mmCIF file of C-alpha atoms in Angstrom:
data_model
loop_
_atom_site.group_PDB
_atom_site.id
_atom_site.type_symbol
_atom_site.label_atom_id
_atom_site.label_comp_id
_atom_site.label_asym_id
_atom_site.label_seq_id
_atom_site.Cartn_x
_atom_site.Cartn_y
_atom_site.Cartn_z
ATOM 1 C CA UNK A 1095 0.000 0.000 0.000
ATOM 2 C CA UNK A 1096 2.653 2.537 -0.259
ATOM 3 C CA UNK A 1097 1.989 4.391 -3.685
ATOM 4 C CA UNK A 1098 4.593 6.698 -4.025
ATOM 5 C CA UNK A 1099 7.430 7.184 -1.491
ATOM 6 C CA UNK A 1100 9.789 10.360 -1.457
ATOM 7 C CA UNK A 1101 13.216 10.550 0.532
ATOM 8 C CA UNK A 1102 14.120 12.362 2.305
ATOM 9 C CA UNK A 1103 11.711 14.054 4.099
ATOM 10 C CA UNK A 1104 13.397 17.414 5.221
ATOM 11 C CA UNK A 1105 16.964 17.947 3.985
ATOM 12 C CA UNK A 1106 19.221 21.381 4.568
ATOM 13 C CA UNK A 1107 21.773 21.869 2.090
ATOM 14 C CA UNK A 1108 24.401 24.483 1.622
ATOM 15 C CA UNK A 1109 25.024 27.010 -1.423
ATOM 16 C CA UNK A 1110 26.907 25.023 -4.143
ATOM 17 C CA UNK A 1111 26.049 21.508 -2.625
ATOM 18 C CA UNK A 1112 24.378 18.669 -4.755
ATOM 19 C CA UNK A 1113 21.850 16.030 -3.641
ATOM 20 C CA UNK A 1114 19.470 13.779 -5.213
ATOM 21 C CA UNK A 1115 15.786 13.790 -3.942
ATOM 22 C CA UNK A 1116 14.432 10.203 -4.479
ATOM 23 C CA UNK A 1117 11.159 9.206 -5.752
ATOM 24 C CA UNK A 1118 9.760 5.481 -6.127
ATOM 25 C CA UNK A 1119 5.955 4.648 -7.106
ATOM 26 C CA UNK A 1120 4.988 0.560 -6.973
ATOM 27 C CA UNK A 1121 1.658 1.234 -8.754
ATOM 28 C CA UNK A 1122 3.169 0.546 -12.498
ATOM 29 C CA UNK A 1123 2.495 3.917 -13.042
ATOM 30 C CA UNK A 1124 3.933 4.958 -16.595
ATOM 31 C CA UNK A 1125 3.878 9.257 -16.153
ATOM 32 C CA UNK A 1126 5.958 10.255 -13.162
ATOM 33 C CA UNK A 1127 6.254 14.275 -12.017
ATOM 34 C CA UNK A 1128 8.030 16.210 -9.896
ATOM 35 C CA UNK A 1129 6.639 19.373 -8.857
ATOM 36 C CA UNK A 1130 7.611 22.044 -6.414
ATOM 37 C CA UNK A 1131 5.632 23.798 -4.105
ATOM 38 C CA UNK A 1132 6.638 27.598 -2.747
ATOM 39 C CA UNK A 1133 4.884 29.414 -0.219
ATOM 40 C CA UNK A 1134 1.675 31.115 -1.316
ATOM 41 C CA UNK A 1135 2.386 29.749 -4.819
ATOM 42 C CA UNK A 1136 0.395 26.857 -6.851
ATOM 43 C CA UNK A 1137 3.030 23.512 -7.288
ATOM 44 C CA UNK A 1138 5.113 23.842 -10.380
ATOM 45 C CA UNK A 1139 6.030 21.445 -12.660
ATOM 46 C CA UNK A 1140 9.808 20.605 -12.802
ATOM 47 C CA UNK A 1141 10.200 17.425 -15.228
ATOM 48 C CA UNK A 1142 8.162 15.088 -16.103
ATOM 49 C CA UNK A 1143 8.513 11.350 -18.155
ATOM 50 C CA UNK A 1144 6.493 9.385 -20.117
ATOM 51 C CA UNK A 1145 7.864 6.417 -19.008
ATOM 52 C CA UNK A 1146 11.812 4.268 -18.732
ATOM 53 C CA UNK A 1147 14.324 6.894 -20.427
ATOM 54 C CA UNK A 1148 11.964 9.265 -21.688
ATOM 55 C CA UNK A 1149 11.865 12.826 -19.939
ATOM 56 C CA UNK A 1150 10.986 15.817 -20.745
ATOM 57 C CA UNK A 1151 10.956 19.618 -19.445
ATOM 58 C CA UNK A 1152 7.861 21.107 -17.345
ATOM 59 C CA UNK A 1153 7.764 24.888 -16.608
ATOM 60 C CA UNK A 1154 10.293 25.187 -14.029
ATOM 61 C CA UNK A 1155 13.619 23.214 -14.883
ATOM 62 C CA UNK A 1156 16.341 25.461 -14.741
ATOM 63 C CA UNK A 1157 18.879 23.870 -12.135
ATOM 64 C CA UNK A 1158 17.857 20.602 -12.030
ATOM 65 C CA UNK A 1159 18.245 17.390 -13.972
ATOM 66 C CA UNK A 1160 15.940 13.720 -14.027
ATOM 67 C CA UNK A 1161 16.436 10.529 -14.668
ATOM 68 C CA UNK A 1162 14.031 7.762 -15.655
ATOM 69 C CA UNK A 1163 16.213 4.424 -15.505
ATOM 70 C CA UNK A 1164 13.158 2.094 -14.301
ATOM 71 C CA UNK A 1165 9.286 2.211 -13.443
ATOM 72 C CA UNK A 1166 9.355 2.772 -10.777
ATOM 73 C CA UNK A 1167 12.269 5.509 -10.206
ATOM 74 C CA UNK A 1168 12.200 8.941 -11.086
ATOM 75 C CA UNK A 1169 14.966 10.861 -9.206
ATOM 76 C CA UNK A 1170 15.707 14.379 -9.131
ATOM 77 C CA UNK A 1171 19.150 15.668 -9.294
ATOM 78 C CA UNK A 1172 20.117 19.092 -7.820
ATOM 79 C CA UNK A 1173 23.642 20.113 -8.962
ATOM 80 C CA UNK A 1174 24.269 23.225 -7.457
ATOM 81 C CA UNK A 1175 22.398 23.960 -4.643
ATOM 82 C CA UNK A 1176 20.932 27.532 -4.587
ATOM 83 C CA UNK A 1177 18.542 29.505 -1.961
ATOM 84 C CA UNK A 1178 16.146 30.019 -4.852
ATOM 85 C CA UNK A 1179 15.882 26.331 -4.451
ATOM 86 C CA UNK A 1180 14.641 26.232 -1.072
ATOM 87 C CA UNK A 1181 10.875 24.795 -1.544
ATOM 88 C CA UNK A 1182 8.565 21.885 -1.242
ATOM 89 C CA UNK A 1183 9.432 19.245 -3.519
ATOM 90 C CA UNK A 1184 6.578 16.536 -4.487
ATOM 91 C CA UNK A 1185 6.743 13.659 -6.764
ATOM 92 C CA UNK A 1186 3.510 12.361 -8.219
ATOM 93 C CA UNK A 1187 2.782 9.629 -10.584
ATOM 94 C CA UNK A 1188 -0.218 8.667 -12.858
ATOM 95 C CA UNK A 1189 -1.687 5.738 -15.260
ATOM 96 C CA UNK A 1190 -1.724 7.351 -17.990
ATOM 97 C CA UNK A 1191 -0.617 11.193 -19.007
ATOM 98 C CA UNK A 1192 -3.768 12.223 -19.691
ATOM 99 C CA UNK A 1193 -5.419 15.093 -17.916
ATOM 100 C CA UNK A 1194 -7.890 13.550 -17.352
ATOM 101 C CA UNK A 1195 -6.276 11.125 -14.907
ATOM 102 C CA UNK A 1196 -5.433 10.955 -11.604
ATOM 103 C CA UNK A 1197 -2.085 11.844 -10.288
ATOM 104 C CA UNK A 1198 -1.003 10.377 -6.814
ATOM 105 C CA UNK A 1199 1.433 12.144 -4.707
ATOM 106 C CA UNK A 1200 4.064 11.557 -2.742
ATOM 107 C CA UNK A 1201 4.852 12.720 0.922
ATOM 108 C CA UNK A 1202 7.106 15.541 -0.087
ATOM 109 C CA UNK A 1203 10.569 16.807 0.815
ATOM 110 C CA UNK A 1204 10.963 20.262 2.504
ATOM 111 C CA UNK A 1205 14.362 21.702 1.308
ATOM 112 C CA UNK A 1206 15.985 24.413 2.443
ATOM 113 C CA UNK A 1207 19.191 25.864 0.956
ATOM 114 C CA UNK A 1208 21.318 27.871 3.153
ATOM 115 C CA UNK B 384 -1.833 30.899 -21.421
ATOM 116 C CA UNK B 385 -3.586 28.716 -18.680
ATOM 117 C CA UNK B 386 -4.562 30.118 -15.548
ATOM 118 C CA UNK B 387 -6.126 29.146 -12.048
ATOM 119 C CA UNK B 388 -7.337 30.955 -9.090
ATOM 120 C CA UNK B 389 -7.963 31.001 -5.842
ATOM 121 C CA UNK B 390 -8.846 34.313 -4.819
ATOM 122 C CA UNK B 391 -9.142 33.195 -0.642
ATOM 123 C CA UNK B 392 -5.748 32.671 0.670
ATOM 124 C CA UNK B 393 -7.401 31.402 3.968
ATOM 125 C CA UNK B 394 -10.811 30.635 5.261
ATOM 126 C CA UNK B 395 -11.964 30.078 9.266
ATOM 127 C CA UNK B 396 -14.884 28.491 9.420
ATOM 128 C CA UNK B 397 -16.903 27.250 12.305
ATOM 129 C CA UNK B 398 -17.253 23.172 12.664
ATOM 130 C CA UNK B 399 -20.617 22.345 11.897
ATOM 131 C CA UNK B 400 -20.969 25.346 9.514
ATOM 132 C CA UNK B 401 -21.055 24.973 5.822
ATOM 133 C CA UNK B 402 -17.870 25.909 3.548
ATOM 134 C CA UNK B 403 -17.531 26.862 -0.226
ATOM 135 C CA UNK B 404 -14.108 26.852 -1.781
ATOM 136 C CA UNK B 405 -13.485 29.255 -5.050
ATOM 137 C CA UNK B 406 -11.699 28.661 -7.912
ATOM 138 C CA UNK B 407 -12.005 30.375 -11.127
ATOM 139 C CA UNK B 408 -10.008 29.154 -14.128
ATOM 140 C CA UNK B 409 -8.767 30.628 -17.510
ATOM 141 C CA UNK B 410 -9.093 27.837 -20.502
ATOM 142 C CA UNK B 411 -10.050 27.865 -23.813
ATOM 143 C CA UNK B 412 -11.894 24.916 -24.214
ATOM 144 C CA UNK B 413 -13.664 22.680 -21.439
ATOM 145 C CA UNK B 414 -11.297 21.888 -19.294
ATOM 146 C CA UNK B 415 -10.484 18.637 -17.000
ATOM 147 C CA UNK B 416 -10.961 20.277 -13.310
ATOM 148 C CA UNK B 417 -10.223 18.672 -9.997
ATOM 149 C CA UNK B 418 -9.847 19.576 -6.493
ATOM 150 C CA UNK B 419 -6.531 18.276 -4.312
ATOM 151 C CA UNK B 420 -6.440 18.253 -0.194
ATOM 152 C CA UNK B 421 -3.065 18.453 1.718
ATOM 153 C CA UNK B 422 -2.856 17.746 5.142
ATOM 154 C CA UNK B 423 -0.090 18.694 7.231
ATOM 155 C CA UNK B 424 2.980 16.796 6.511
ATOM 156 C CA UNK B 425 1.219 14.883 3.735
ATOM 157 C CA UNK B 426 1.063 14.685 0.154
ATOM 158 C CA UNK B 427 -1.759 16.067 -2.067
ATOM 159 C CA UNK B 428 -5.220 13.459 -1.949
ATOM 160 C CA UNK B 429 -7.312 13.952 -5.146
ATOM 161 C CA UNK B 430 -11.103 15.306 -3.147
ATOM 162 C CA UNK B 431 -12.779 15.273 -6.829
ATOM 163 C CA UNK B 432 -12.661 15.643 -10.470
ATOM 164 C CA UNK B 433 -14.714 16.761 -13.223
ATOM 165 C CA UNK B 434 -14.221 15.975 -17.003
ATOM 166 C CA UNK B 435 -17.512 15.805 -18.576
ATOM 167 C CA UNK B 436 -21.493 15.576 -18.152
ATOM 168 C CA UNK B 437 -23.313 15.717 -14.778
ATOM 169 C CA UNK B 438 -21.822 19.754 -13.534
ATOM 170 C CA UNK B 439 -22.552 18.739 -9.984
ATOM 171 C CA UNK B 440 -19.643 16.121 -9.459
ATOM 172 C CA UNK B 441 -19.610 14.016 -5.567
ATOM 173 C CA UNK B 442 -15.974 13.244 -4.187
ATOM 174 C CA UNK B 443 -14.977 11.632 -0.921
ATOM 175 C CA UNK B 444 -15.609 13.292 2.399
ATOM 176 C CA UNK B 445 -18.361 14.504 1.700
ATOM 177 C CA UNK B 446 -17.120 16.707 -0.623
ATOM 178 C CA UNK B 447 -18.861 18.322 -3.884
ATOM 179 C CA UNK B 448 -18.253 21.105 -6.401
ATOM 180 C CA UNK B 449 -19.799 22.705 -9.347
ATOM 181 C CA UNK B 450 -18.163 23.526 -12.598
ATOM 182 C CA UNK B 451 -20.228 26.738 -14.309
ATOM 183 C CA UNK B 452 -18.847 26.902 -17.542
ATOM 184 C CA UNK B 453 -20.435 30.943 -18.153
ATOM 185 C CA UNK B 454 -18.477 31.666 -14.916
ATOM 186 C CA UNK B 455 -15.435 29.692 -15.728
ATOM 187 C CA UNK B 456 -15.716 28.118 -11.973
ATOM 188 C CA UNK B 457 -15.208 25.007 -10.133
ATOM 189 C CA UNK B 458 -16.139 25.835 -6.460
ATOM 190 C CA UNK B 459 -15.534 23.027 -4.018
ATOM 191 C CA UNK B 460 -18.517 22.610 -1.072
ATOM 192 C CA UNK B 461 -19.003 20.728 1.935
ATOM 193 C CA UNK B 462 -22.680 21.241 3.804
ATOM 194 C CA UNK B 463 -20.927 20.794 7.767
ATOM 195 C CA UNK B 464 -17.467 21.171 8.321
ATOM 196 C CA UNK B 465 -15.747 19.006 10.907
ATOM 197 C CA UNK B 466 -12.588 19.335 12.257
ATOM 198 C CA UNK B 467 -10.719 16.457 10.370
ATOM 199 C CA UNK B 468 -11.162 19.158 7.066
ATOM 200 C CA UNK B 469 -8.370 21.589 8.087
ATOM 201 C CA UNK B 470 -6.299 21.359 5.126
ATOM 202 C CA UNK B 471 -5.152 23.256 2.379
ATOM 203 C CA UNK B 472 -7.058 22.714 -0.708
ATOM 204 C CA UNK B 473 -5.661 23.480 -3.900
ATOM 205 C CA UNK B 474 -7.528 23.561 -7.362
ATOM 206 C CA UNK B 475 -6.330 22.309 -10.537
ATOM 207 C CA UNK B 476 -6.767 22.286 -14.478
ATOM 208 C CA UNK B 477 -5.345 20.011 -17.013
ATOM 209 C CA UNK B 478 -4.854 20.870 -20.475
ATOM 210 C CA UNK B 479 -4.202 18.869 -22.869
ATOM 211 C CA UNK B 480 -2.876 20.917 -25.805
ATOM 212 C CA UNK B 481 0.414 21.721 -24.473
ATOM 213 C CA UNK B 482 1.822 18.468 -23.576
ATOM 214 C CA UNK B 483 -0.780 17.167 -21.232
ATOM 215 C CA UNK B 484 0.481 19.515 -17.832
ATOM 216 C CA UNK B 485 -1.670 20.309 -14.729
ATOM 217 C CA UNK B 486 -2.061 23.782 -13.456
ATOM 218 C CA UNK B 487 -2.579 24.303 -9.861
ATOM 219 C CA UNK B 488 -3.919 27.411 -7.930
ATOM 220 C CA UNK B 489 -2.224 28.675 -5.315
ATOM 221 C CA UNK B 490 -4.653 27.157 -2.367
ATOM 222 C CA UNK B 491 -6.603 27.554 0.418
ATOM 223 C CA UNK B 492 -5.656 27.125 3.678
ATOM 224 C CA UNK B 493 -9.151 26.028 5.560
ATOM 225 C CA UNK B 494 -9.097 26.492 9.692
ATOM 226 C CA UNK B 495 -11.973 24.669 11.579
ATOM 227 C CA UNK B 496 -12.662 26.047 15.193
ATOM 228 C CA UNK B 497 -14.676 24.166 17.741
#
């Protein structure tokens, strides 16, 4: 019953730092998302992918880089950390890409760059 | 381009007492609507969706919400409030001509007093 499971939960990194947020969904879903979520603001979409190697851009990708190796893994990479990159992160994951599916969500990771 | 609002950034509302979420939307053609709920610490829970026929749509907890195309709205509704609905509720639209991509409001944070 777990759906989709983000790690880590909170995370503080420094200016110039890199870490990967991980995302893993056991529902066979094909269309994984990450979006982030700032204060006040609506979530924005990062990346997306279609399914195993296929990913593609969303609105906000500047400074940060996907992967899509498996099914079930979609993890985002953050190179150099920056405070503009302090947020909410949430991964979601859906059937089909249509908009007219659902999307299920992850926990979230609260990052903070300092 | 695509657009979604929320025009109440937060709403009190006494439990017991009836509760209408807005959300107006900008979109060319009829679009996919649905209505998200994030608890504290958790990930976003799809409350409802609308793509098609019946405007009154039913979701889980008791949840319901209107899509008036002349108005361009999707207001979420619950008849008595209880305490378990503090939340922030967000409000989304997918479109499907640009790459299938959700837009999401910028929520509203609901507080429930005894």
């Amino acid at each position: 019953n777990a759906g989709v499971t983000q790690t880590p939960k909170f995370r503080i990194l420094k200016i110039g730092q890199s870490m990967t947020l991980q995302c893993t969904q056991d529902m066979n879903h094909n269309y994984m998302y990450w979006y982030r979520q700032d204060p006040g603001m609506g979530l924005k979409l990062i990346y997306y992918s279609v399914g195993a190697g296929i990913t593609d851009k969303g609105e906000v990708p500047n400074g940060y880089n996907v992967s899509r190796s498996t099914t079930e893994d979609f993890p985002l990479r953050l190179e150099l950390a920056a405070p503009s990159q302090t947020s909410v992160y949430f991964c979601a994951s859906s059937r089909t890409g249509g908009v007219n599916t659902e999307a299920f969500f992850g926990q979230g990771t609260r990052l903070t760059v300092v | 381009a695509q657009s979604v609002t929320q025009p109440d950034i937060h709403i009190t509302v006494s439990e017991g007492a009836s509760l209408e979420l807005r959300c107006n939307y900008s979109y060319g053609a009829t679009p996919y609507l649905f209505w998200y709920v994030q608890s504290p610490g958790q990930g976003l829970q799809l409350l409802l969706k609308y793509f098609s026929g019946d405007t009154l749509v039913q979701g889980i907890k008791g949840f319901e919400a209107e899509f008036k195309r002349s108005q361009s709205s999707f207001n979420l509704r619950k008849p008595s409030v209880h305490w378990s609905d503090a939340a922030e509720y967000f409000c989304a639209v997918g479109e499907s001509n640009t790459g299938n991509q959700f837009y999401f409001g910028t929520g509203t944070s609901l507080t429930v007093i005894p």
